[in-house]
Short mmCIF file of C-alpha atoms in Angstrom, two decimals:
data_model
loop_
_atom_site.label_atom_id
_atom_site.label_comp_id
_atom_site.label_asym_id
_atom_site.label_seq_id
_atom_site.Cartn_x
_atom_site.Cartn_y
_atom_site.Cartn_z
CA UNK A 1 50.76 -1.91 -26.21
CA UNK A 2 49.42 -5.59 -23.95
CA UNK A 3 50.55 -4.10 -21.26
CA UNK A 4 48.66 -1.12 -21.32
CA UNK A 5 45.35 -2.25 -21.80
CA UNK A 6 45.99 -4.03 -19.14
CA UNK A 7 46.71 -1.39 -16.99
CA UNK A 8 43.53 0.50 -18.65
CA UNK A 9 41.38 -2.53 -17.50
CA UNK A 10 42.90 -2.29 -13.61
CA UNK A 11 41.92 1.03 -13.33
CA UNK A 12 38.71 0.65 -15.08
CA UNK A 13 38.53 -2.12 -11.62
CA UNK A 14 39.80 -0.08 -9.24
CA UNK A 15 37.49 2.78 -10.03
CA UNK A 16 34.61 0.82 -9.96
CA UNK A 17 35.05 -0.74 -7.14
CA UNK A 18 35.64 2.70 -5.18
CA UNK A 19 33.22 4.22 -6.84
CA UNK A 20 30.31 1.75 -6.99
CA UNK A 21 29.32 1.70 -2.93
CA UNK A 22 29.07 5.88 -2.36
CA UNK A 23 27.04 6.11 -6.57
CA UNK A 24 24.65 2.81 -5.50
CA UNK A 25 24.24 5.14 -1.55
CA UNK A 26 23.19 8.46 -4.30
CA UNK A 27 21.10 6.05 -6.36
CA UNK A 28 19.18 4.44 -3.67
CA UNK A 29 18.48 8.06 -2.13
CA UNK A 30 17.20 9.65 -5.41
CA UNK A 31 15.09 6.52 -6.09
CA UNK A 32 13.57 7.24 -2.73
CA UNK A 33 12.76 10.44 -2.48
CA UNK A 34 10.75 10.47 -5.85
CA UNK A 35 8.91 7.56 -4.56
CA UNK A 36 8.23 8.95 -0.90
CA UNK A 37 8.92 11.80 -0.90
CA UNK A 38 12.31 11.05 1.49
CA UNK A 39 15.02 8.76 1.69
CA UNK A 40 15.35 7.77 5.56
CA UNK A 41 15.31 4.77 6.44
CA UNK A 42 12.69 4.18 9.35
CA UNK A 43 13.04 0.63 10.65
CA UNK A 44 15.51 -1.88 10.09
CA UNK A 45 13.36 -5.89 10.39
CA UNK A 46 15.72 -8.70 9.81
CA UNK A 47 18.59 -6.78 9.77
CA UNK A 48 17.18 -5.22 5.87
CA UNK A 49 16.77 -1.37 5.75
CA UNK A 50 13.00 -0.43 5.80
CA UNK A 51 12.46 2.38 4.08
CA UNK A 52 8.84 2.31 3.34
CA UNK A 53 6.19 -0.71 5.04
CA UNK A 54 4.43 -0.41 1.43
CA UNK A 55 7.62 -1.48 -0.55
CA UNK A 56 10.06 -4.34 0.35
CA UNK A 57 13.03 -3.90 2.35
CA UNK A 58 15.76 -3.02 0.75
CA UNK A 59 18.20 -5.82 -0.22
CA UNK A 60 15.75 -8.07 0.64
CA UNK A 61 14.30 -11.31 -1.74
CA UNK A 62 11.04 -9.79 -2.52
CA UNK A 63 13.24 -6.15 -3.31
CA UNK A 64 14.72 -8.47 -5.96
CA UNK A 65 12.29 -9.87 -7.15
CA UNK A 66 10.27 -5.69 -7.57
CA UNK A 67 14.18 -4.81 -9.76
CA UNK A 68 14.13 -8.62 -11.81
CA UNK A 69 10.10 -7.61 -12.93
CA UNK A 70 11.12 -3.95 -13.72
CA UNK A 71 13.67 -5.79 -16.10
CA UNK A 72 10.99 -7.93 -17.96
CA UNK A 73 8.41 -5.00 -17.46
CA UNK A 74 10.81 -3.29 -21.05
CA UNK A 75 11.61 -7.04 -22.51
CA UNK A 76 7.99 -8.00 -22.63
CA UNK A 77 6.55 -4.34 -23.46
CA UNK A 78 3.80 -5.07 -20.53
CA UNK A 79 2.62 -3.59 -17.51
CA UNK A 80 2.88 -6.51 -14.35
CA UNK A 81 1.72 -5.46 -11.64
CA UNK A 82 3.77 -5.26 -8.01
CA UNK A 83 1.38 -5.03 -5.31
CA UNK A 84 -1.79 -6.02 -4.57
CA UNK A 85 -4.67 -5.55 -2.41
CA UNK A 86 -6.42 -8.26 -1.04
CA UNK A 87 -9.68 -8.38 0.70
CA UNK A 88 -10.14 -11.34 2.94
CA UNK A 89 -13.10 -11.50 3.84
CA UNK A 90 -16.31 -9.01 4.16
CA UNK A 91 -16.72 -8.22 8.05
CA UNK A 92 -16.47 -6.15 9.96
CA UNK A 93 -16.53 -4.74 13.65
CA UNK A 94 -16.71 -1.41 12.84
CA UNK A 95 -18.78 1.10 11.84
CA UNK A 96 -15.89 4.00 9.44
CA UNK A 97 -18.02 6.96 8.20
CA UNK A 98 -15.59 6.91 5.24
CA UNK A 99 -15.78 3.06 4.95
CA UNK A 100 -15.72 2.81 0.60
CA UNK A 101 -17.11 -1.21 1.17
CA UNK A 102 -20.28 -1.01 3.56
CA UNK A 103 -22.68 -2.39 0.85
CA UNK A 104 -20.62 -5.52 1.03
CA UNK A 105 -20.00 -6.00 4.45
CA UNK A 106 -24.08 -5.31 4.36
CA UNK A 107 -24.64 -7.90 2.07
CA UNK A 108 -23.88 -11.42 3.01
CA UNK A 109 -25.50 -12.80 -0.59
CA UNK A 110 -21.93 -13.75 -2.09
CA UNK A 111 -19.71 -16.17 -0.78
CA UNK A 112 -15.76 -15.21 0.99
CA UNK A 113 -13.19 -17.21 -1.05
CA UNK A 114 -11.94 -20.02 1.05
CA UNK A 115 -8.74 -21.46 2.12
CA UNK A 116 -7.35 -22.97 -0.17
CA UNK A 117 -8.97 -20.36 -3.12
CA UNK A 118 -7.38 -17.84 -1.49
CA UNK A 119 -3.69 -19.88 -1.45
CA UNK A 120 -4.74 -20.18 -5.44
CA UNK A 121 -5.07 -16.22 -5.58
CA UNK A 122 -1.91 -15.51 -3.47
CA UNK A 123 -0.02 -18.49 -6.16
CA UNK A 124 -1.32 -17.13 -9.06
CA UNK A 125 -0.27 -13.23 -8.18
CA UNK A 126 3.03 -14.09 -7.71
CA UNK A 127 3.67 -15.95 -10.71
CA UNK A 128 2.83 -12.74 -12.57
CA UNK A 129 5.36 -11.03 -10.05
CA UNK A 130 3.75 -9.29 -7.05
CA UNK A 131 6.72 -8.72 -5.20
CA UNK A 132 4.07 -6.12 -2.43
CA UNK A 133 1.26 -8.26 -0.52
CA UNK A 134 -1.92 -6.04 1.39
CA UNK A 135 -3.98 -7.65 3.33
CA UNK A 136 -7.18 -5.70 3.86
CA UNK A 137 -11.05 -6.65 4.40
CA UNK A 138 -13.70 -5.80 6.16
CA UNK A 139 -11.01 -5.89 9.07
CA UNK A 140 -8.58 -9.43 8.61
CA UNK A 141 -8.84 -10.22 11.55
CA UNK A 142 -11.74 -11.82 11.83
CA UNK A 143 -10.67 -13.89 9.93
CA UNK A 144 -9.66 -17.49 11.83
CA UNK A 145 -7.85 -18.92 9.71
CA UNK A 146 -5.66 -15.49 8.24
CA UNK A 147 -2.29 -16.84 9.49
CA UNK A 148 -2.40 -20.09 7.19
CA UNK A 149 -2.83 -17.57 4.33
CA UNK A 150 -0.15 -15.21 4.95
CA UNK A 151 1.98 -18.60 5.40
CA UNK A 152 1.29 -19.73 1.64
CA UNK A 153 3.24 -16.16 0.88
CA UNK A 154 6.32 -17.26 -0.60
CA UNK A 155 8.40 -14.74 1.28
CA UNK A 156 11.15 -14.79 -1.04
CA UNK A 157 9.23 -13.67 -3.90
CA UNK A 158 6.75 -10.73 -1.62
CA UNK A 159 6.80 -9.06 1.83
CA UNK A 160 3.15 -9.03 3.48
CA UNK A 161 1.49 -6.70 5.01
CA UNK A 162 -1.52 -6.31 6.91
CA UNK A 163 -4.33 -3.38 7.27
CA UNK A 164 -6.66 -3.19 10.25
CA UNK A 165 -7.95 -1.17 12.42
CA UNK A 166 -5.98 -2.86 15.44
CA UNK A 167 -9.43 -4.00 18.03
CA UNK A 168 -7.67 -7.56 17.57
CA UNK A 169 -4.43 -7.25 16.84
CA UNK A 170 -2.65 -7.63 20.13
CA UNK A 171 -4.53 -11.00 20.28
CA UNK A 172 -2.95 -12.16 17.15
CA UNK A 173 0.65 -10.45 16.10
CA UNK A 174 2.13 -12.85 17.67
CA UNK A 175 0.38 -15.75 15.34
CA UNK A 176 1.11 -13.19 12.46
CA UNK A 177 4.43 -13.07 13.29
CA UNK A 178 5.34 -16.74 13.19
CA UNK A 179 2.83 -17.16 10.24
CA UNK A 180 5.09 -14.51 8.55
CA UNK A 181 3.55 -11.45 8.21
CA UNK A 182 6.26 -8.40 8.12
CA UNK A 183 4.52 -4.93 8.40
CA UNK A 184 1.04 -4.23 9.83
CA UNK A 185 -0.60 -0.02 9.14
CA UNK A 186 -3.45 0.28 11.85
CA UNK A 187 -5.88 2.89 11.80
CA UNK A 188 -5.67 5.92 13.27
CA UNK A 189 -7.54 9.03 12.14
CA UNK A 190 -7.56 11.20 14.76
CA UNK A 191 -5.26 11.90 17.67
CA UNK A 192 -7.32 11.95 19.94
CA UNK A 193 -9.76 8.46 21.22
CA UNK A 194 -12.73 10.07 21.15
CA UNK A 195 -13.23 11.70 18.02
CA UNK A 196 -11.57 8.28 16.16
CA UNK A 197 -13.62 5.71 18.40
CA UNK A 198 -16.16 8.40 17.20
CA UNK A 199 -15.27 7.94 13.09
CA UNK A 200 -15.03 4.30 13.68
CA UNK A 201 -17.96 3.74 14.77
CA UNK A 202 -16.81 1.43 17.89
CA UNK A 203 -16.38 2.62 21.30
CA UNK A 204 -12.39 2.06 22.84
CA UNK A 205 -10.46 1.82 19.42
CA UNK A 206 -8.72 3.53 19.67
CA UNK A 207 -6.50 2.58 23.18
CA UNK A 208 -7.19 -1.46 21.03
CA UNK A 209 -5.32 -0.15 18.35
CA UNK A 210 -2.51 1.48 19.97
CA UNK A 211 -1.98 -1.63 22.13
CA UNK A 212 -1.72 -3.47 19.00
CA UNK A 213 0.55 -1.14 17.67
CA UNK A 214 2.75 -1.33 21.19
CA UNK A 215 2.42 -5.46 21.10
CA UNK A 216 3.02 -6.04 17.26
CA UNK A 217 6.60 -3.69 18.23
CA UNK A 218 8.07 -5.63 20.81
CA UNK A 219 7.96 -8.49 18.26
CA UNK A 220 10.15 -6.37 15.47
CA UNK A 221 7.06 -5.53 12.78
CA UNK A 222 7.69 -3.08 10.81
CA UNK A 223 4.63 -0.29 12.30
CA UNK A 224 2.42 1.77 10.82
CA UNK A 225 -0.89 4.03 11.20
CA UNK A 226 -3.01 4.37 8.41
CA UNK A 227 -5.33 7.80 8.78
CA UNK A 228 -8.16 8.89 6.51
CA UNK A 229 -8.40 12.64 6.37
CA UNK A 230 -11.28 15.40 5.62
CA UNK A 231 -10.76 19.05 4.18
CA UNK A 232 -12.11 19.30 7.41
CA UNK A 233 -10.16 17.44 10.07
CA UNK A 234 -6.73 18.22 8.12
CA UNK A 235 -8.11 21.84 9.07
CA UNK A 236 -8.76 21.56 12.46
CA UNK A 237 -4.73 20.19 12.22
CA UNK A 238 -5.42 16.76 12.68
CA UNK A 239 -2.31 15.80 10.29
CA UNK A 240 -0.06 16.93 12.61
CA UNK A 241 -1.04 15.83 15.83
CA UNK A 242 -1.91 12.58 13.71
CA UNK A 243 2.31 11.94 13.66
CA UNK A 244 3.31 13.71 16.85
CA UNK A 245 1.33 10.90 18.27
CA UNK A 246 3.34 8.79 15.99
CA UNK A 247 6.66 9.74 16.71
CA UNK A 248 5.56 9.70 20.48
CA UNK A 249 4.60 5.92 20.49
CA UNK A 250 7.37 5.50 18.19
CA UNK A 251 5.63 4.77 15.10
CA UNK A 252 7.57 3.96 11.67
CA UNK A 253 5.49 5.66 9.25
CA UNK A 254 2.19 7.05 9.28
CA UNK A 255 0.24 6.95 5.58
CA UNK A 256 -2.25 9.73 5.08
CA UNK A 257 -5.36 9.09 2.87
CA UNK A 258 -7.51 11.95 1.52
CA UNK A 259 -11.04 11.43 1.04
CA UNK A 260 -12.17 10.13 -2.01
CA UNK A 261 -15.72 10.77 -3.60
CA UNK A 262 -16.19 6.66 -3.38
CA UNK A 263 -17.93 4.44 -0.48
CA UNK A 264 -20.12 6.13 2.19
CA UNK A 265 -18.57 9.86 0.91
CA UNK A 266 -19.75 8.86 -3.17
CA UNK A 267 -22.36 12.36 -2.97
CA UNK A 268 -19.51 14.77 -1.47
CA UNK A 269 -18.88 16.21 -4.46
CA UNK A 270 -16.57 18.51 -2.81
CA UNK A 271 -13.54 16.03 -2.96
CA UNK A 272 -14.17 16.15 -7.11
CA UNK A 273 -10.76 18.03 -7.90
CA UNK A 274 -10.02 20.16 -5.07
CA UNK A 275 -6.46 19.28 -4.47
CA UNK A 276 -5.75 23.10 -2.95
CA UNK A 277 -5.66 20.96 0.33
CA UNK A 278 -4.09 18.27 -0.34
CA UNK A 279 -1.39 19.87 -2.13
CA UNK A 280 -0.66 22.12 0.89
CA UNK A 281 -0.73 18.60 2.60
CA UNK A 282 2.31 17.46 0.72
CA UNK A 283 4.35 20.74 1.09
CA UNK A 284 3.98 19.99 5.04
CA UNK A 285 5.44 16.19 4.95
CA UNK A 286 8.39 17.76 3.47
CA UNK A 287 9.04 18.99 7.21
CA UNK A 288 8.51 16.19 8.73
CA UNK A 289 10.03 13.49 6.10
CA UNK A 290 13.67 15.65 6.40
CA UNK A 291 13.94 15.63 10.10
CA UNK A 292 14.75 11.58 10.87
CA UNK A 293 13.62 11.60 14.23
CA UNK A 294 9.97 11.67 12.76
CA UNK A 295 8.66 8.85 11.29
CA UNK A 296 8.41 8.24 7.54
CA UNK A 297 5.42 10.31 6.13
CA UNK A 298 3.76 9.23 3.00
CA UNK A 299 0.75 10.77 1.22
CA UNK A 300 -1.05 8.67 -0.93
CA UNK A 301 -1.78 12.46 -2.99
CA UNK A 302 1.87 12.52 -2.94
CA UNK A 303 2.40 9.22 -5.16
CA UNK A 304 -0.49 9.37 -7.31
CA UNK A 305 0.61 13.22 -7.98
CA UNK A 306 3.60 13.70 -10.67
CA UNK A 307 6.31 13.75 -8.48
CA UNK A 308 6.67 10.27 -8.09
CA UNK A 309 4.88 6.70 -10.01
CA UNK A 310 1.42 8.66 -10.37
CA UNK A 311 -2.35 6.76 -9.97
CA UNK A 312 -1.40 2.87 -11.06
CA UNK A 313 -4.34 1.23 -10.66
CA UNK A 314 -4.24 -1.13 -13.58
CA UNK A 315 -0.91 -0.46 -14.48
CA UNK A 316 1.25 -2.03 -11.34
CA UNK A 317 -1.60 -2.54 -8.98
CA UNK A 318 -5.18 -4.86 -8.39
CA UNK A 319 -7.36 -5.20 -6.05
CA UNK A 320 -9.26 -8.52 -4.68
CA UNK A 321 -12.31 -8.62 -4.00
CA UNK A 322 -13.12 -11.52 -0.39
CA UNK A 323 -15.35 -12.91 -3.37
CA UNK A 324 -12.68 -12.95 -6.23
CA UNK A 325 -13.35 -10.51 -8.14
CA UNK A 326 -10.68 -8.38 -9.58
CA UNK A 327 -10.49 -4.52 -9.96
CA UNK A 328 -8.34 -1.79 -10.50
CA UNK A 329 -8.39 -0.50 -6.92
CA UNK A 330 -9.84 -0.06 -3.81
CA UNK A 331 -11.88 2.82 -5.16
CA UNK A 332 -12.83 1.80 -8.20
CA UNK A 333 -15.51 -0.95 -8.24
CA UNK A 334 -15.31 -1.66 -11.86
CA UNK A 335 -14.71 -5.67 -12.67
CA UNK A 336 -12.75 -7.33 -14.42
CA UNK A 337 -13.68 -10.29 -13.96
CA UNK A 338 -13.72 -13.39 -11.35
CA UNK A 339 -10.84 -15.47 -10.35
CA UNK A 340 -12.76 -18.76 -10.27
CA UNK A 341 -14.80 -18.20 -13.45
CA UNK A 342 -10.67 -17.00 -15.71
CA UNK A 343 -7.23 -17.31 -14.87
CA UNK A 344 -5.95 -14.28 -13.21
CA UNK A 345 -3.23 -13.70 -15.23
CA UNK A 346 -6.01 -13.23 -18.52
CA UNK A 347 -7.49 -11.17 -15.72
CA UNK A 348 -4.47 -8.71 -15.55
CA UNK A 349 -4.69 -9.10 -19.44
CA UNK A 350 -7.99 -7.41 -19.75
CA UNK A 351 -7.42 -4.75 -17.45
CA UNK A 352 -3.85 -3.80 -18.46
CA UNK A 353 -4.47 -3.59 -22.21
CA UNK A 354 -8.28 -1.34 -21.45
CA UNK A 355 -7.05 2.35 -22.55
CA UNK A 356 -7.22 4.16 -19.18
CA UNK A 357 -5.10 1.27 -17.68
CA UNK A 358 -2.15 1.20 -20.01
CA UNK A 359 -0.37 3.57 -18.14
CA UNK A 360 -0.39 5.19 -14.75
CA UNK A 361 -1.81 8.89 -14.73
CA UNK A 362 0.03 11.24 -12.99
CA UNK A 363 -2.51 14.57 -11.71
CA UNK A 364 -3.91 12.01 -8.07
CA UNK A 365 -6.14 9.18 -8.04
CA UNK A 366 -8.75 8.83 -10.96
CA UNK A 367 -11.78 8.31 -8.75
CA UNK A 368 -11.56 12.15 -7.77
CA UNK A 369 -10.70 13.56 -10.99
CA UNK A 370 -14.00 14.67 -12.86
CA UNK A 371 -12.26 14.15 -16.61
CA UNK A 372 -11.29 10.34 -15.60
CA UNK A 373 -14.96 9.66 -13.68
CA UNK A 374 -16.83 10.96 -16.89
CA UNK A 375 -15.10 8.42 -18.91
CA UNK A 376 -17.04 5.79 -19.64
CA UNK A 377 -14.30 2.70 -19.94
CA UNK A 378 -13.28 3.59 -16.19
CA UNK A 379 -16.94 1.44 -15.17
CA UNK A 380 -16.50 -1.37 -17.37
CA UNK A 381 -17.64 -4.30 -16.60
CA UNK A 382 -19.91 -5.68 -13.38
CA UNK A 383 -20.37 -4.37 -10.15
CA UNK A 384 -19.21 -6.20 -7.62
CA UNK A 385 -21.22 -4.53 -5.29
CA UNK A 386 -19.40 -2.44 -3.82
CA UNK A 387 -20.09 1.95 -4.16
CA UNK A 388 -18.83 2.64 -7.14
#
């Protein structure tokens, strides 16, 4: 009987050893397919496979942090953030037509967090468990102490990503790399230089952005294009043109944001409940994601849909404006507290306990959903000075 038990145990160990590798590959494929709408490796950074700039590289320490925190979410029965966007400044050298932060850029009455305050914010966010930190603005490359801010991140816990218009990227990328920046998204809203420069309000910006991309690639960084499209630009074929251009210059990922009725586009009522063109983009992206010769294509609309994680603002994500106000996301500027006045964990508790943020919303971004927009609880708190 003892011999039979030992034999059965040996058989089980052999079975597990034989099957584990293949099963792990299947699990990873399905995991990323659900989240990204593809399961292809877009880059190897430092020897680790990258599926998206928006997630930690597979088997890296930040990825382990993400998985460990997922376990504790279940144990605590509590939403915890895995992703944040930190707007490090309120100045910009462009003048984008779709900007969701233009009021703050034009209003200099408030003080931006200094270096020590920014470092404390990052420490506090990592204590909450974040595994991905996005640096946004304004234009983050205009902040002189940006390398020090990047360097303050514990790279064993979080991967770091910068969103930039690319105008100053070539000059600064080496210092960012040395500070530990993993990835960079460069904004390109058109494959046509003249159209992009017009949309961004800065002549020569397209060429400078491309120079920055090519320089970042030299240092082995994961590089993506971040594009904001409107129904009209999609109708003109910009979606396909940007992806083709990204393939041409060897970009790793194309991140597509569908325009939202906020900021300078807040009066665009045609963007509310307008999902037909977005669904068309999601369907069209499949041909690129099924072709390994193309970069990964991640649509904000896909990620916020029922197919993926849904609109996760306030459930696994939050946004910090340059003055320390905490909001549920970049596009909903209701404030739940300021880190200079209240501990970050307490602000997160209030935000994530609010009825509208207890769970992710399937069916797309809350900001473009008329039913959600009408709910006063989504807009609770004082305004951060940005347009709602």
